[in-house]
Coordinates of C-alpha atoms and ligand atoms in Angstrom, one line a residue:
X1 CA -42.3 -1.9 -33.4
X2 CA -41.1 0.2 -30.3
X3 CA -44.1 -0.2 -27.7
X4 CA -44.5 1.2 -24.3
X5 CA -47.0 -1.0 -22.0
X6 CA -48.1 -0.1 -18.6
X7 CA -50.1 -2.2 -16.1
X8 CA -50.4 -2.9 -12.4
X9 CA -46.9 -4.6 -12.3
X10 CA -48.3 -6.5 -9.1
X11 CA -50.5 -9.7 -8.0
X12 CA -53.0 -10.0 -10.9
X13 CA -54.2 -11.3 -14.0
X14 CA -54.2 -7.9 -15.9
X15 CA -50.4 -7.5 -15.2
X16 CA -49.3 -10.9 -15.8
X17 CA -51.4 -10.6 -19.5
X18 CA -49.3 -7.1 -19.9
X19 CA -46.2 -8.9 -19.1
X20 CA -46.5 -12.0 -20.6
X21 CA -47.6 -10.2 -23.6
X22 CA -44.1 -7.9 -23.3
X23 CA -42.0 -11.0 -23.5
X24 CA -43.8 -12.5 -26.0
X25 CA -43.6 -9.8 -28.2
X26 CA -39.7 -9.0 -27.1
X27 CA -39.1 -12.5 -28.1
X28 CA -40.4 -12.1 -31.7
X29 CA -38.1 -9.2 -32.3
X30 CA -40.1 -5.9 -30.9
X31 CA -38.7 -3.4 -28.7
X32 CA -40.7 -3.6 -25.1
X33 CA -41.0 -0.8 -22.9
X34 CA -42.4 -1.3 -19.8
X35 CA -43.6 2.2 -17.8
X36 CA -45.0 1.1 -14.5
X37 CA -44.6 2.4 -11.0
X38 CA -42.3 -1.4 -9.9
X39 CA -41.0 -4.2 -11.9
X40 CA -43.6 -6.2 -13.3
X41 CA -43.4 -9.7 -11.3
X42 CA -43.1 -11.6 -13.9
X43 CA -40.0 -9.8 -15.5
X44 CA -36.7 -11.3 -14.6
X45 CA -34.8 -8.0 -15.9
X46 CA -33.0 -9.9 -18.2
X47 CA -35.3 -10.6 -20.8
X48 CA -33.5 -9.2 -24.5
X49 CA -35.7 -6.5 -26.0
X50 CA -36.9 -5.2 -22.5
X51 CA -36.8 -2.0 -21.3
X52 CA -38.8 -1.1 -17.5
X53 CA -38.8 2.9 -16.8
X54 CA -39.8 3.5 -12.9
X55 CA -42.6 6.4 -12.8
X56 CA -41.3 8.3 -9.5
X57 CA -43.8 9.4 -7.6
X58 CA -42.8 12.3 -5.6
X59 CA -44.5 12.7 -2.1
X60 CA -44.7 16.1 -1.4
X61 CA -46.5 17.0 2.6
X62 CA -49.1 19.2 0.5
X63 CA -50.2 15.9 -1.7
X64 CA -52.2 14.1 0.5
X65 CA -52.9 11.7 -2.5
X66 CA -49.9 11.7 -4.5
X67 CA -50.9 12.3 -8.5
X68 CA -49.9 9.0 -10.0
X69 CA -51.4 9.5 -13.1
X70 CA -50.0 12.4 -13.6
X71 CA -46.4 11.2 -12.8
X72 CA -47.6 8.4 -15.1
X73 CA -48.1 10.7 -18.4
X74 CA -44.8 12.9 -17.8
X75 CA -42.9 9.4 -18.2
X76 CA -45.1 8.4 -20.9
X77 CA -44.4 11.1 -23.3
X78 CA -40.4 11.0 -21.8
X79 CA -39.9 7.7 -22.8
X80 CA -42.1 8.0 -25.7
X81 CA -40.0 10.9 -27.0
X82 CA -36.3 9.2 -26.4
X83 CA -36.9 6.0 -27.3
X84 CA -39.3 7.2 -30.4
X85 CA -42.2 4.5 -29.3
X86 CA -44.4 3.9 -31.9
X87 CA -47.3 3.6 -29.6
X88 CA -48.4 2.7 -26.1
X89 CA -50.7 -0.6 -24.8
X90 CA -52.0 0.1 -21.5
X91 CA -53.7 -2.6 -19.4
X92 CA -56.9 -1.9 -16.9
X93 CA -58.3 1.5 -18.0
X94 CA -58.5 2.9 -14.8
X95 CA -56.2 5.5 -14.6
X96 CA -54.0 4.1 -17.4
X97 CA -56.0 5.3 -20.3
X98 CA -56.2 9.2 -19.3
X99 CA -52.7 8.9 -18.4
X100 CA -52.1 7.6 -22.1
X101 CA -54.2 10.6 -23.3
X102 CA -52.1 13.0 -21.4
X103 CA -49.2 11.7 -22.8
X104 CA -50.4 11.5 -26.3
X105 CA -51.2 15.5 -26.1
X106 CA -48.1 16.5 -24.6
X107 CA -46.5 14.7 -27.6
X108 CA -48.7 16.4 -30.4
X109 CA -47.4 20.0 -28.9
X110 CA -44.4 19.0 -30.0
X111 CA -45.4 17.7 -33.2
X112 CA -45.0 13.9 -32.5
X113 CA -47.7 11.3 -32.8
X114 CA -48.1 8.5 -30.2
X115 CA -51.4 6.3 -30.3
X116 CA -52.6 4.2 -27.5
X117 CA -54.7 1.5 -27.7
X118 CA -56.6 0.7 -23.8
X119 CA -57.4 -3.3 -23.1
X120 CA -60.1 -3.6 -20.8
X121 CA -59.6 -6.8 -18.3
X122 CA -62.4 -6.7 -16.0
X123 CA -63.1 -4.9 -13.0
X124 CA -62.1 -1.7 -14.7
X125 CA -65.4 -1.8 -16.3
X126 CA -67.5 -3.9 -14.0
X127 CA -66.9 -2.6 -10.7
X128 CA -64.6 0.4 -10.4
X129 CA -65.8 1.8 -13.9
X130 CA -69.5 1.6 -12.6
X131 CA -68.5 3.8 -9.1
X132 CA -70.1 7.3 -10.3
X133 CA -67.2 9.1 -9.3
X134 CA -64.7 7.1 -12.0
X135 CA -67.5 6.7 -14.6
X136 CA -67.4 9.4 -17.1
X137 CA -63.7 9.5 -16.9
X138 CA -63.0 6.0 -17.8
X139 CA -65.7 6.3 -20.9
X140 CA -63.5 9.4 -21.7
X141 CA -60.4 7.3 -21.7
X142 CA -62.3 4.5 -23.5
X143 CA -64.0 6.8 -26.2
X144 CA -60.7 8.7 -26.7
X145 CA -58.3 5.6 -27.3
X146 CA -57.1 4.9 -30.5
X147 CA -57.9 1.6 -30.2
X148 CA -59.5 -0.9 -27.5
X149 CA -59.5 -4.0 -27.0
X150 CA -61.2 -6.6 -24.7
X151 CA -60.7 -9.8 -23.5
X152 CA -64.1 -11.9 -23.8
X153 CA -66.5 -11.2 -25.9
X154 CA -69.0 -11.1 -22.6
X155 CA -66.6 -8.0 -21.4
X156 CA -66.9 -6.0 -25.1
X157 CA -70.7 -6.6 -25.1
X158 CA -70.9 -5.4 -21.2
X159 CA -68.4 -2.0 -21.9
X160 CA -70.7 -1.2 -24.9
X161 CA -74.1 -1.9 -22.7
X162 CA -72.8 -0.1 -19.2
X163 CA -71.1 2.8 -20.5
X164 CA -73.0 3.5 -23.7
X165 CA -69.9 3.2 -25.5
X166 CA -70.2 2.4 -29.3
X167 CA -66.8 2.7 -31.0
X168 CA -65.2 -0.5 -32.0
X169 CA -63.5 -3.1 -29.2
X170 CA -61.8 -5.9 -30.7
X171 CA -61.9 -9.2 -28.9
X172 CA -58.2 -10.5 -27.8
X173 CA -59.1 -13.0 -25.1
X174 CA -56.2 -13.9 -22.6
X175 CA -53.1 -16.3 -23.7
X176 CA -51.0 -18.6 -22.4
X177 CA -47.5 -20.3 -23.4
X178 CA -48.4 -24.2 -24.1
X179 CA -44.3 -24.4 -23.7
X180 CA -44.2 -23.2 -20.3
X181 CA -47.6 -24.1 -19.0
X182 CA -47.7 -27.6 -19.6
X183 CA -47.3 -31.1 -17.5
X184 CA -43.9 -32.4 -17.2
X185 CA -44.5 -35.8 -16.0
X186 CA -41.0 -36.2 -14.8
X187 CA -41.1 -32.7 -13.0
X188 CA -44.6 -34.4 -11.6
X189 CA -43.2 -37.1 -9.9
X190 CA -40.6 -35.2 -8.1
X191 CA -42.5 -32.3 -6.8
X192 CA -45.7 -34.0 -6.2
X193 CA -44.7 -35.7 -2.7
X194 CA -44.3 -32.7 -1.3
X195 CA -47.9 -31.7 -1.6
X196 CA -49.7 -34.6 -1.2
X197 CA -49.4 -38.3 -0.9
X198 CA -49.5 -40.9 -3.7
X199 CA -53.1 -41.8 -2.3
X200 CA -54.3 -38.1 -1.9
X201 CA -56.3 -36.3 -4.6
X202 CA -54.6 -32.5 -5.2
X203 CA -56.9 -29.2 -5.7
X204 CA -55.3 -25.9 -6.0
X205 CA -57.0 -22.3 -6.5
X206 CA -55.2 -19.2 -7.7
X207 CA -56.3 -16.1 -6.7
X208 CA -55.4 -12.6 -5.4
X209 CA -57.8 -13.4 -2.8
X210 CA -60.0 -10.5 -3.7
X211 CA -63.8 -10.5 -2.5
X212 CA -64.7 -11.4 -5.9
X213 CA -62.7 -14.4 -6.0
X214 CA -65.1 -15.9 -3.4
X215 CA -61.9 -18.0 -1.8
X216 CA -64.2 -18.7 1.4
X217 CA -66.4 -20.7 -1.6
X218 CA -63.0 -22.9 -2.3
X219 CA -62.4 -23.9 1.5
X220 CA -66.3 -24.8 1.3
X221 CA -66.0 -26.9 -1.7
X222 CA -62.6 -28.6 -0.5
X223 CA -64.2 -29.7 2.9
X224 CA -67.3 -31.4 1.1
X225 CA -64.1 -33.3 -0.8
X226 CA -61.9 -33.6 2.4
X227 CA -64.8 -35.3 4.0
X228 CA -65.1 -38.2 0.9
X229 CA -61.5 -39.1 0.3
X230 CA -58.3 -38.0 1.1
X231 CA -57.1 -35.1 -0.2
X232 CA -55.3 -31.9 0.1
X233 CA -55.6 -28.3 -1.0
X234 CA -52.8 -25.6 -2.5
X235 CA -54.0 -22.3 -2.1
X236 CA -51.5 -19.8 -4.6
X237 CA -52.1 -16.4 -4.1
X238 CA -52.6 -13.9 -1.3
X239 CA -54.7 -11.0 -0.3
X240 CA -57.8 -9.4 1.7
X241 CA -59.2 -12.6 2.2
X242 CA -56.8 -14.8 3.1
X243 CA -57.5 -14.9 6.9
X244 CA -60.9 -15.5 6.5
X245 CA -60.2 -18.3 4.5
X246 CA -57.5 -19.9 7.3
X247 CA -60.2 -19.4 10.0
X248 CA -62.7 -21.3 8.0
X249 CA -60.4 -23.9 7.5
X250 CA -59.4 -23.9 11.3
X251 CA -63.1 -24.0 12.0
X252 CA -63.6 -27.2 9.9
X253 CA -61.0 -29.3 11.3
X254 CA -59.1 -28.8 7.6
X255 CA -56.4 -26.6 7.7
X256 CA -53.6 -28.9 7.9
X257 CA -54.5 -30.4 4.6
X258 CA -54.0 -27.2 2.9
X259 CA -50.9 -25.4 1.8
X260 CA -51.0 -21.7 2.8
X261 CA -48.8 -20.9 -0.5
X262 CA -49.0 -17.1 -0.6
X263 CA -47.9 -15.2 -4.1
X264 CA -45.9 -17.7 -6.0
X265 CA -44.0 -16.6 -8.9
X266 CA -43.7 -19.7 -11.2
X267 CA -47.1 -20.8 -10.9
X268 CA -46.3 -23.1 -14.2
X269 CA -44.0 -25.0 -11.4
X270 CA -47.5 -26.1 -9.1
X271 CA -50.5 -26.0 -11.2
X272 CA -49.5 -29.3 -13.0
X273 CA -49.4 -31.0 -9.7
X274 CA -52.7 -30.7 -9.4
X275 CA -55.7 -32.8 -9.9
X276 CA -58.4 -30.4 -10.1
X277 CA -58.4 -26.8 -9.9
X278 CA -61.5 -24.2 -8.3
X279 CA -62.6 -21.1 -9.7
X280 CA -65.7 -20.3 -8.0
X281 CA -65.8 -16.2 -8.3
X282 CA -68.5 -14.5 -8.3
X283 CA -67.5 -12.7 -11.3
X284 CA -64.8 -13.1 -14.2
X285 CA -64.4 -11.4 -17.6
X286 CA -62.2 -14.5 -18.5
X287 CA -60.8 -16.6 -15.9
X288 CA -56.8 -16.7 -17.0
X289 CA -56.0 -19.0 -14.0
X290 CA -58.5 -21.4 -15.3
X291 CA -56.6 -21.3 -18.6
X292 CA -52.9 -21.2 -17.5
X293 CA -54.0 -24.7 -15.3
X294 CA -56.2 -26.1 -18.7
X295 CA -52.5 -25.9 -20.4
X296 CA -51.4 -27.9 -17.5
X297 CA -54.1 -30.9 -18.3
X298 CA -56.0 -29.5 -15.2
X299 CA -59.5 -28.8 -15.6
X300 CA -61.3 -26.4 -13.6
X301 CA -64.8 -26.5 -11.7
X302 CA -65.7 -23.4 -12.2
X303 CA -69.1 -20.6 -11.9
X304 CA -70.8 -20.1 -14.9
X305 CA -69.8 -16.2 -15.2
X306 CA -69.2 -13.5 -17.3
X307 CA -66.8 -14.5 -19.7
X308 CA -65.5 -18.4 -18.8
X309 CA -68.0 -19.8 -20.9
X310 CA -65.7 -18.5 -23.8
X311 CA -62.6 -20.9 -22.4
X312 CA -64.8 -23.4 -20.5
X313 CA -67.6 -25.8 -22.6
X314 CA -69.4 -27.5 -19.9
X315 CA -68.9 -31.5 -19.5
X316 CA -66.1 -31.4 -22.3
X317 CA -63.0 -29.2 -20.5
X318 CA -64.7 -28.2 -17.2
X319 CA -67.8 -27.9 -15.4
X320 CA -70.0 -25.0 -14.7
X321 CA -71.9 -24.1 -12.1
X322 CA -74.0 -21.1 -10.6
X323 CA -72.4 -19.0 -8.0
X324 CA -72.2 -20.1 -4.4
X325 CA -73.3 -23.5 -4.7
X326 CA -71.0 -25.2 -3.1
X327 CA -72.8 -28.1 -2.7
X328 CA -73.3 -29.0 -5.9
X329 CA -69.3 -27.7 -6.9
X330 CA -68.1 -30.5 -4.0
X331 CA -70.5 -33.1 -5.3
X332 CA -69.0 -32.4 -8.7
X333 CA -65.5 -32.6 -8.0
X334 CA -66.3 -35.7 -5.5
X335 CA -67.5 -37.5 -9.1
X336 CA -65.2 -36.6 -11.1
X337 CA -61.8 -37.0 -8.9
X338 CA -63.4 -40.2 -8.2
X339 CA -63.7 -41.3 -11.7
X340 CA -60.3 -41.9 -13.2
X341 CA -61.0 -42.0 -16.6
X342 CA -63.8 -39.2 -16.7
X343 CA -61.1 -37.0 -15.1
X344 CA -57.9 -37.9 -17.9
X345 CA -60.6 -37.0 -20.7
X346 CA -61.6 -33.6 -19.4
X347 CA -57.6 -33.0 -18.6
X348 CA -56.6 -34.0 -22.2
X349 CA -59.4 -32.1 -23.6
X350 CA -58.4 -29.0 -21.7
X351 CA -55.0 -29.0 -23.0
X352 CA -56.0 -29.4 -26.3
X353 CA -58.4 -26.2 -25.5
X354 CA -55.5 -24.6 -24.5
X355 CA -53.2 -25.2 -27.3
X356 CA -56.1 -24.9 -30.2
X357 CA -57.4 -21.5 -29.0
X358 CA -55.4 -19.8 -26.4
X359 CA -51.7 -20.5 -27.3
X360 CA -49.8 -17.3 -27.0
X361 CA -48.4 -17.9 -30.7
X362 CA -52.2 -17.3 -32.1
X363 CA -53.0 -14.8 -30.1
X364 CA -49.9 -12.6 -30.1
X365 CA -50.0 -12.2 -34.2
X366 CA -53.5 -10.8 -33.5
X367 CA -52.2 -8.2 -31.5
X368 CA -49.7 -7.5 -34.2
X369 CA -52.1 -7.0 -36.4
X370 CA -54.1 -5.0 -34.4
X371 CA -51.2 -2.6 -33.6
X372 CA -50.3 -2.0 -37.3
X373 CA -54.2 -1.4 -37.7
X374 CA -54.3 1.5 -35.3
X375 CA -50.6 2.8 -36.6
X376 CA -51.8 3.2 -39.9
X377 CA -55.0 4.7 -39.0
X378 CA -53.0 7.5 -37.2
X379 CA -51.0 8.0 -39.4
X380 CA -53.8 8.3 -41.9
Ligands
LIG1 O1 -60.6 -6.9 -13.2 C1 -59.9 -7.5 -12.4 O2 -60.3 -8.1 -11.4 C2 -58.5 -7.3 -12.4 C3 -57.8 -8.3 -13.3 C4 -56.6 -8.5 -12.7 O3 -55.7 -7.7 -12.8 O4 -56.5 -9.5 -11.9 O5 -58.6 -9.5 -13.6 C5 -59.3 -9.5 -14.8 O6 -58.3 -9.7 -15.8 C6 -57.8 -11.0 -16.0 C7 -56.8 -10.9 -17.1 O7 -57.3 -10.4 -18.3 C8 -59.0 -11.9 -16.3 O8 -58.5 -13.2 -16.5 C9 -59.9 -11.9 -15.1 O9 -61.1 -12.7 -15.4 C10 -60.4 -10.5 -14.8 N1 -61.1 -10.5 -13.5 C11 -62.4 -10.3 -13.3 O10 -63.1 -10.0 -14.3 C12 -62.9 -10.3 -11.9

């Protein structure tokens, strides 16, 4: 199939699913076009099958808010009509979709069919969808799709309930590669040292450091550990609140056990250094850090939210707990860093989580399927 994707090409999980997706499906022979307004980060460029088309977004004085989506759709339906794409995946529905819509009407004018199918990630439906203002345009976008997908079962059961939307959503939770997220222990023992010491436990978080990541929560958490044993910290990621979090660290005497990261690329390069990884957020449709560090045999402590119950069984690959207690998340991971074997169970058994549920060669086929689904449907 020819397939155009767009997503936010930058820090977040909704772009490295698009992108991770793109190669995936290059790699098993499909023809990847990537419309987005930069390079997605994970993209080298070089990958076979991969096309990226820049949308140019032209400032003009007059536009104080230059019309993305707009720019979006003309590139859309250009590349759409040179390359002859089958159909179009966008990722976040905010303004994606309606830019898919645009571009699927400028298309039928000139007699040419191009279905879109919308995958809701998250705050696309639970916090900018809900803003009145983007509402009943993103419930447009979602009710006019030719398909929709979503990636928990929580997040297709909250769509349906917030925005009275009662078309089908298939459930195609998030993915990872168990080849490239996994625990080398050779590549262990050489990169290790220079994180921590052999006698040091190692967390890491991996965020983009939005509000709803509560990162202030992981520097709470880490200095009820700090204070038991010795340890350090990797924080991966950057964003809004990322100075908050190095003052709280100043204030409690910690901040030279933690490494200040900032966006990392080859996050498959740290997470298996790591002990134990923290995912306190207030809020997560899935949770695909949790899972890329699960394929590394590191198990999360995690908030019992939205959809990580779907990737994280409590006591058996993780623990779960409500949001903001941080005492009882730093007791947690005080017990089970101390407790060797406790800790090499849960890792093993988040691997196998990983590789029994979430591998990217069981999920991508569903996509497949679900692409020829909506093709033949439009075609009728
Ligand atoms: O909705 C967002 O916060 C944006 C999105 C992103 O681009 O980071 O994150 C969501 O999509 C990820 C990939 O599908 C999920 O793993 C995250 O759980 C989800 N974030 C939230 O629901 C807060």
């Amino acid at each position: 199939m020819k397939i155009g994707i767009t997503c936010y090409p930058t820090y977040g999980g909704s772009g490295v699913v698009a992108t991770e997706l793109g190669i995936e499906l290059a790699a098993r022979g499909h023809e990847i076009h990537f419309i987005t307004y930069s390079q997605p980060f994970r993209l080298t460029g070089r990958e076979a099958n991969i096309r990226y088309h820049e949308v140019p977004v032209s400032n003009y004085p007059l536009f104080e808010y230059p019309p993305y989506d707009l720019a979006l759709a003309t590139r859309m339906a250009e590349v759409a009509e040179f390359y002859s794409l089958d159909l179009l995946h966008v990722h976040y529905a905010i303004p994606h979709s309606v830019s898919a819509l645009l571009a699927r009407q400028m298309m039928a004018t000139r007699g040419k069919s191009l279905p879109f199918i919308t995958t809701l990630h998250g705050t696309d439906i639970t916090l900018v969808g809900l803003d009145r203002s983007y509402l009943p345009i993103t419930r447009f976008g979602i009710d006019e799709s030719d398909g929709v997908t979503a990636i928990s079962s929580y997040l297709r059961d909250r769509t349906r309930e917030a925005f009275g939307v009662t078309r089908e959503i298939e459930v195609v939770r998030n993915f990872v590669n168990c080849d490239v997220y996994t625990r080398n222990p050779s590549h262990v023992e050489r990169m290790r040292p220079r994180y921590a010491k052999p006698d040091e436990k190692l967390l890491v978080h991996l965020s983009n450091f939005r509000p709803v990541k509560r990162v202030l929560d992981v520097v709470e958490i880490f200095a009820r550990v700090a204070r038991e044993m010795p340890a350090r910290l990797m924080l991966i990621g950057d964003g809004p609140e990322r100075s908050a979090a190095e003052h709280l660290a100043l204030r409690y005497g910690i901040a030279n056990r933690i490494h200040f990261l900032g966006k990392q690329d080859n996050v498959n390069d740290l997470l298996p250094l790591a002990d134990l990884m923290l995912m306190p957020s207030e809020m997560e449709s899935f949770g695909l850090a949790a899972l890329e560090a699960m394929a590394c045999r590191v198990p999360s402590i995690s908030t019992n939210v939205g959809g990580v119950p779907e990737l994280i069984d409590d006591g058996v690959n993780g623990l779960l707990f409500p949001v903001g207690d941080v005492d009882a998340m730093g007791q947690a991971a005080i017990d089970l860093l101390g407790d060797a074997q406790r800790l090499e169970q849960m890792a093993s058994t988040a691997r196998r989580t990983a590789q029994d549920h979430f591998c990217a060669s069981r999920i991508i086929p569903h996509y497949e399927t679900y692409y020829q689904t909506v093709l033949d449907r439009s075609r009728g």
